[in-house]
Amino acid sequence: MTVLKNPALLRTQSYINGQWISVEKTFPVLNPYDGSVIANVANVGVHEAKQAIEAAHKAGLEWRNVPLQQRIDF
């Protein structure tokens, strides 16, 4: 198995509205090859899901007003 050379690249929190959110509950992500646990990641609930949906909706409303050429150049 390959070892992650830079562990800082593996985040186990949820990214919601520009912030990394940590929660108490987690669930394991398993390696399909051998069933070993790769990481335990945040198991967000309804509250966090609603926050993410609201933030995505707001970002979409703002993004649609950005001119096409500016979006392409982004």
N, CA, C and O atoms as CSV, one atom per row, in Angstrom:
chain,resi,resn,atom,element,x,y,z
A,1,MET,N,N,0.838,-1.186,0.000
A,1,MET,CA,C,0.000,0.000,0.000
A,1,MET,C,C,0.881,1.247,0.000
A,1,MET,O,O,1.906,1.284,0.680
A,2,THR,N,N,0.485,2.264,-0.759
A,2,THR,CA,C,1.216,3.514,-0.828
A,2,THR,C,C,0.929,4.344,0.414
A,2,THR,O,O,-0.222,4.490,0.827
A,3,VAL,N,N,1.979,4.879,0.998
A,3,VAL,CA,C,1.828,5.746,2.164
A,3,VAL,C,C,1.769,7.186,1.677
A,3,VAL,O,O,2.549,7.588,0.814
A,4,LEU,N,N,0.857,7.948,2.222
A,4,LEU,CA,C,0.708,9.355,1.855
A,4,LEU,C,C,1.957,10.108,2.295
A,4,LEU,O,O,2.287,10.137,3.481
A,5,LYS,N,N,2.643,10.711,1.343
A,5,LYS,CA,C,3.894,11.412,1.647
A,5,LYS,C,C,3.658,12.695,2.432
A,5,LYS,O,O,4.499,13.096,3.237
A,6,ASN,N,N,2.516,13.341,2.201
A,6,ASN,CA,C,2.195,14.566,2.919
A,6,ASN,C,C,0.840,14.392,3.588
A,6,ASN,O,O,-0.190,14.659,2.969
A,7,PRO,N,N,0.820,13.946,4.846
A,7,PRO,CA,C,-0.453,13.699,5.533
A,7,PRO,C,C,-1.360,14.919,5.638
A,7,PRO,O,O,-2.564,14.769,5.851
A,8,ALA,N,N,-0.812,16.116,5.494
A,8,ALA,CA,C,-1.634,17.329,5.565
A,8,ALA,C,C,-2.610,17.403,4.398
A,8,ALA,O,O,-3.572,18.170,4.447
A,9,LEU,N,N,-2.373,16.612,3.340
A,9,LEU,CA,C,-3.270,16.619,2.184
A,9,LEU,C,C,-4.554,15.838,2.436
A,9,LEU,O,O,-5.526,15.997,1.698
A,10,LEU,N,N,-4.571,15.009,3.452
A,10,LEU,CA,C,-5.762,14.216,3.770
A,10,LEU,C,C,-6.537,14.918,4.869
A,10,LEU,O,O,-6.093,14.987,6.014
A,11,ARG,N,N,-7.700,15.436,4.507
A,11,ARG,CA,C,-8.552,16.111,5.483
A,11,ARG,C,C,-9.724,15.194,5.804
A,11,ARG,O,O,-10.290,14.566,4.910
A,12,THR,N,N,-10.082,15.119,7.063
A,12,THR,CA,C,-11.166,14.230,7.469
A,12,THR,C,C,-12.409,14.997,7.912
A,12,THR,O,O,-13.422,14.395,8.267
A,13,GLN,N,N,-12.328,16.324,7.890
A,13,GLN,CA,C,-13.485,17.133,8.217
A,13,GLN,C,C,-14.319,17.338,6.956
A,13,GLN,O,O,-13.934,16.910,5.868
A,14,SER,N,N,-15.461,17.996,7.116
A,14,SER,CA,C,-16.301,18.368,5.975
A,14,SER,C,C,-16.044,19.829,5.643
A,14,SER,O,O,-15.907,20.665,6.536
A,15,TYR,N,N,-15.980,20.129,4.353
A,15,TYR,CA,C,-15.748,21.500,3.899
A,15,TYR,C,C,-17.096,22.113,3.554
A,15,TYR,O,O,-17.723,21.735,2.564
A,16,ILE,N,N,-17.539,23.061,4.376
A,16,ILE,CA,C,-18.849,23.679,4.197
A,16,ILE,C,C,-18.690,25.189,4.226
A,16,ILE,O,O,-18.198,25.758,5.201
A,17,ASN,N,N,-19.111,25.828,3.147
A,17,ASN,CA,C,-19.121,27.283,3.059
A,17,ASN,C,C,-17.753,27.898,3.382
A,17,ASN,O,O,-17.661,28.887,4.108
A,18,GLY,N,N,-16.709,27.304,2.837
A,18,GLY,CA,C,-15.370,27.858,2.999
A,18,GLY,C,C,-14.674,27.541,4.304
A,18,GLY,O,O,-13.624,28.109,4.604
A,19,GLN,N,N,-15.250,26.634,5.085
A,19,GLN,CA,C,-14.643,26.291,6.376
A,19,GLN,C,C,-14.609,24.779,6.545
A,19,GLN,O,O,-15.516,24.074,6.102
A,20,TRP,N,N,-13.563,24.293,7.185
A,20,TRP,CA,C,-13.488,22.875,7.546
A,20,TRP,C,C,-14.257,22.676,8.844
A,20,TRP,O,O,-13.957,23.310,9.855
A,21,ILE,N,N,-15.247,21.796,8.810
A,21,ILE,CA,C,-16.121,21.543,9.954
A,21,ILE,C,C,-15.795,20.178,10.554
A,21,ILE,O,O,-15.783,19.169,9.850
A,22,SER,N,N,-15.536,20.155,11.843
A,22,SER,CA,C,-15.310,18.898,12.548
A,22,SER,C,C,-16.573,18.532,13.319
A,22,SER,O,O,-17.237,19.397,13.889
A,23,VAL,N,N,-16.889,17.268,13.329
A,23,VAL,CA,C,-18.031,16.779,14.095
A,23,VAL,C,C,-17.580,15.583,14.931
A,23,VAL,O,O,-16.553,14.965,14.651
A,24,GLU,N,N,-18.361,15.272,15.951
A,24,GLU,CA,C,-18.002,14.169,16.842
A,24,GLU,C,C,-18.079,12.813,16.151
A,24,GLU,O,O,-17.192,11.974,16.310
A,25,LYS,N,N,-19.149,12.605,15.382
A,25,LYS,CA,C,-19.344,11.302,14.749
A,25,LYS,C,C,-18.507,11.179,13.477
A,25,LYS,O,O,-18.394,12.121,12.693
A,26,THR,N,N,-17.930,10.006,13.296
A,26,THR,CA,C,-17.151,9.732,12.091
A,26,THR,C,C,-17.552,8.366,11.544
A,26,THR,O,O,-18.229,7.582,12.208
A,27,PHE,N,N,-17.114,8.105,10.317
A,27,PHE,CA,C,-17.276,6.765,9.761
A,27,PHE,C,C,-16.002,6.403,9.004
A,27,PHE,O,O,-15.318,7.282,8.481
A,28,PRO,N,N,-15.685,5.118,8.947
A,28,PRO,CA,C,-14.447,4.712,8.300
A,28,PRO,C,C,-14.570,4.666,6.776
A,28,PRO,O,O,-15.599,4.260,6.235
A,29,VAL,N,N,-13.508,5.087,6.101
A,29,VAL,CA,C,-13.374,4.907,4.660
A,29,VAL,C,C,-12.428,3.722,4.484
A,29,VAL,O,O,-11.289,3.737,4.953
A,30,LEU,N,N,-12.932,2.692,3.793
A,30,LEU,CA,C,-12.163,1.456,3.687
A,30,LEU,C,C,-11.447,1.342,2.349
A,30,LEU,O,O,-11.946,1.780,1.312
A,31,ASN,N,N,-10.277,0.748,2.404
A,31,ASN,CA,C,-9.527,0.423,1.207
A,31,ASN,C,C,-10.212,-0.772,0.552
A,31,ASN,O,O,-10.309,-1.827,1.179
A,32,PRO,N,N,-10.690,-0.645,-0.684
A,32,PRO,CA,C,-11.402,-1.753,-1.319
A,32,PRO,C,C,-10.507,-2.969,-1.592
A,32,PRO,O,O,-11.005,-4.078,-1.783
A,33,TYR,N,N,-9.203,-2.760,-1.608
A,33,TYR,CA,C,-8.277,-3.863,-1.875
A,33,TYR,C,C,-8.205,-4.833,-0.707
A,33,TYR,O,O,-8.301,-6.047,-0.884
A,34,ASP,N,N,-8.034,-4.279,0.497
A,34,ASP,CA,C,-7.826,-5.178,1.634
A,34,ASP,C,C,-8.759,-4.927,2.819
A,34,ASP,O,O,-8.663,-5.607,3.840
A,35,GLY,N,N,-9.660,-3.953,2.684
A,35,GLY,CA,C,-10.613,-3.688,3.751
A,35,GLY,C,C,-10.047,-2.889,4.916
A,35,GLY,O,O,-10.749,-2.662,5.901
A,36,SER,N,N,-8.798,-2.460,4.822
A,36,SER,CA,C,-8.214,-1.684,5.915
A,36,SER,C,C,-8.813,-0.278,5.933
A,36,SER,O,O,-9.289,0.223,4.914
A,37,VAL,N,N,-8.781,0.336,7.091
A,37,VAL,CA,C,-9.308,1.686,7.248
A,37,VAL,C,C,-8.279,2.687,6.736
A,37,VAL,O,O,-7.139,2.714,7.202
A,38,ILE,N,N,-8.689,3.503,5.779
A,38,ILE,CA,C,-7.821,4.554,5.247
A,38,ILE,C,C,-7.882,5.772,6.162
A,38,ILE,O,O,-6.855,6.360,6.501
A,39,ALA,N,N,-9.101,6.142,6.555
A,39,ALA,CA,C,-9.298,7.299,7.439
A,39,ALA,C,C,-10.699,7.232,8.007
A,39,ALA,O,O,-11.581,6.584,7.443
A,40,ASN,N,N,-10.899,7.901,9.120
A,40,ASN,CA,C,-12.222,8.103,9.685
A,40,ASN,C,C,-12.613,9.541,9.374
A,40,ASN,O,O,-11.940,10.482,9.794
A,41,VAL,N,N,-13.708,9.704,8.633
A,41,VAL,CA,C,-14.113,11.032,8.178
A,41,VAL,C,C,-15.389,11.490,8.862
A,41,VAL,O,O,-16.144,10.689,9.414
A,42,ALA,N,N,-15.613,12.792,8.813
A,42,ALA,CA,C,-16.770,13.400,9.474
A,42,ALA,C,C,-18.077,12.821,8.949
A,42,ALA,O,O,-18.285,12.716,7.740
A,43,ASN,N,N,-18.937,12.453,9.859
A,43,ASN,CA,C,-20.268,11.950,9.537
A,43,ASN,C,C,-21.249,13.070,9.878
A,43,ASN,O,O,-21.827,13.095,10.965
A,44,VAL,N,N,-21.428,13.993,8.937
A,44,VAL,CA,C,-22.261,15.156,9.202
A,44,VAL,C,C,-23.738,14.772,9.222
A,44,VAL,O,O,-24.142,13.741,8.683
A,45,GLY,N,N,-24.518,15.621,9.853
A,45,GLY,CA,C,-25.944,15.354,9.984
A,45,GLY,C,C,-26.789,16.319,9.169
A,45,GLY,O,O,-26.295,16.996,8.267
A,46,VAL,N,N,-28.049,16.367,9.498
A,46,VAL,CA,C,-29.020,17.188,8.782
A,46,VAL,C,C,-28.647,18.664,8.851
A,46,VAL,O,O,-28.730,19.370,7.846
A,47,HIS,N,N,-28.242,19.131,10.008
A,47,HIS,CA,C,-27.897,20.546,10.180
A,47,HIS,C,C,-26.773,20.950,9.228
A,47,HIS,O,O,-26.874,21.969,8.544
A,48,GLU,N,N,-25.709,20.159,9.184
A,48,GLU,CA,C,-24.576,20.468,8.314
A,48,GLU,C,C,-24.952,20.335,6.842
A,48,GLU,O,O,-24.483,21.108,6.007
A,49,ALA,N,N,-25.788,19.368,6.527
A,49,ALA,CA,C,-26.245,19.196,5.145
A,49,ALA,C,C,-27.044,20.418,4.688
A,49,ALA,O,O,-26.878,20.881,3.559
A,50,LYS,N,N,-27.898,20.934,5.552
A,50,LYS,CA,C,-28.668,22.138,5.218
A,50,LYS,C,C,-27.743,23.339,5.030
A,50,LYS,O,O,-27.958,24.152,4.132
A,51,GLN,N,N,-26.717,23.453,5.873
A,51,GLN,CA,C,-25.749,24.539,5.723
A,51,GLN,C,C,-25.057,24.459,4.360
A,51,GLN,O,O,-24.893,25.473,3.682
A,52,ALA,N,N,-24.658,23.263,3.969
A,52,ALA,CA,C,-23.961,23.067,2.700
A,52,ALA,C,C,-24.872,23.398,1.518
A,52,ALA,O,O,-24.435,24.030,0.556
A,53,ILE,N,N,-26.127,22.978,1.585
A,53,ILE,CA,C,-27.083,23.246,0.512
A,53,ILE,C,C,-27.330,24.748,0.386
A,53,ILE,O,O,-27.336,25.290,-0.719
A,54,GLU,N,N,-27.532,25.412,1.514
A,54,GLU,CA,C,-27.773,26.856,1.488
A,54,GLU,C,C,-26.563,27.614,0.931
A,54,GLU,O,O,-26.726,28.550,0.148
A,55,ALA,N,N,-25.355,27.216,1.330
A,55,ALA,CA,C,-24.146,27.874,0.838
A,55,ALA,C,C,-23.974,27.634,-0.660
A,55,ALA,O,O,-23.595,28.547,-1.393
A,56,ALA,N,N,-24.247,26.422,-1.116
A,56,ALA,CA,C,-24.122,26.112,-2.544
A,56,ALA,C,C,-25.154,26.885,-3.361
A,56,ALA,O,O,-24.849,27.381,-4.446
A,57,HIS,N,N,-26.357,26.984,-2.845
A,57,HIS,CA,C,-27.404,27.735,-3.539
A,57,HIS,C,C,-27.007,29.209,-3.672
A,57,HIS,O,O,-27.121,29.798,-4.747
A,58,LYS,N,N,-26.544,29.788,-2.579
A,58,LYS,CA,C,-26.131,31.195,-2.597
A,58,LYS,C,C,-24.979,31.402,-3.579
A,58,LYS,O,O,-24.982,32.363,-4.348
A,59,ALA,N,N,-24.005,30.509,-3.553
A,59,ALA,CA,C,-22.865,30.628,-4.474
A,59,ALA,C,C,-23.327,30.507,-5.922
A,59,ALA,O,O,-22.820,31.213,-6.794
A,60,GLY,N,N,-24.279,29.626,-6.184
A,60,GLY,CA,C,-24.806,29.473,-7.542
A,60,GLY,C,C,-25.497,30.722,-8.036
A,60,GLY,O,O,-25.350,31.098,-9.199
A,61,LEU,N,N,-26.248,31.367,-7.167
A,61,LEU,CA,C,-26.928,32.611,-7.545
A,61,LEU,C,C,-25.917,33.708,-7.879
A,61,LEU,O,O,-26.116,34.478,-8.819
A,62,GLU,N,N,-24.840,33.774,-7.112
A,62,GLU,CA,C,-23.808,34.778,-7.369
A,62,GLU,C,C,-23.030,34.429,-8.640
A,62,GLU,O,O,-22.721,35.311,-9.442
A,63,TRP,N,N,-22.718,33.161,-8.822
A,63,TRP,CA,C,-21.901,32.702,-9.955
A,63,TRP,C,C,-22.609,32.917,-11.287
A,63,TRP,O,O,-21.966,33.230,-12.289
A,64,ARG,N,N,-23.927,32.752,-11.303
A,64,ARG,CA,C,-24.648,32.902,-12.571
A,64,ARG,C,C,-24.631,34.343,-13.076
A,64,ARG,O,O,-24.893,34.587,-14.254
A,65,ASN,N,N,-24.327,35.296,-12.201
A,65,ASN,CA,C,-24.251,36.697,-12.606
A,65,ASN,C,C,-22.857,37.095,-13.088
A,65,ASN,O,O,-22.648,38.220,-13.540
A,66,VAL,N,N,-21.912,36.171,-12.990
A,66,VAL,CA,C,-20.556,36.446,-13.474
A,66,VAL,C,C,-20.556,36.247,-14.988
A,66,VAL,O,O,-21.020,35.212,-15.468
A,67,PRO,N,N,-20.049,37.210,-15.743
A,67,PRO,CA,C,-20.041,37.075,-17.204
A,67,PRO,C,C,-19.289,35.812,-17.653
A,67,PRO,O,O,-18.332,35.381,-17.010
A,68,LEU,N,N,-19.741,35.237,-18.762
A,68,LEU,CA,C,-19.174,33.994,-19.261
A,68,LEU,C,C,-17.661,34.062,-19.425
A,68,LEU,O,O,-16.953,33.158,-18.983
A,69,GLN,N,N,-17.159,35.114,-20.048
A,69,GLN,CA,C,-15.710,35.203,-20.281
A,69,GLN,C,C,-14.947,35.216,-18.966
A,69,GLN,O,O,-13.867,34.634,-18.867
A,70,GLN,N,N,-15.502,35.878,-17.955
A,70,GLN,CA,C,-14.839,35.919,-16.642
A,70,GLN,C,C,-14.846,34.525,-16.009
A,70,GLN,O,O,-13.865,34.138,-15.374
A,71,ARG,N,N,-15.927,33.770,-16.170
A,71,ARG,CA,C,-15.971,32.395,-15.647
A,71,ARG,C,C,-14.958,31.517,-16.355
A,71,ARG,O,O,-14.315,30.674,-15.730
A,72,ILE,N,N,-14.815,31.713,-17.668
A,72,ILE,CA,C,-13.851,30.918,-18.433
A,72,ILE,C,C,-12.437,31.210,-17.965
A,72,ILE,O,O,-11.620,30.299,-17.836
A,73,ASP,N,N,-12.149,32.476,-17.712
A,73,ASP,CA,C,-10.809,32.894,-17.292
A,73,ASP,C,C,-10.498,32.518,-15.850
A,73,ASP,O,O,-9.336,32.503,-15.443
A,74,PHE,N,N,-11.531,32.217,-15.085
A,74,PHE,CA,C,-11.351,31.896,-13.681
A,74,PHE,C,C,-10.532,30.654,-13.587
A,74,PHE,O,O,-10.247,30.184,-12.486
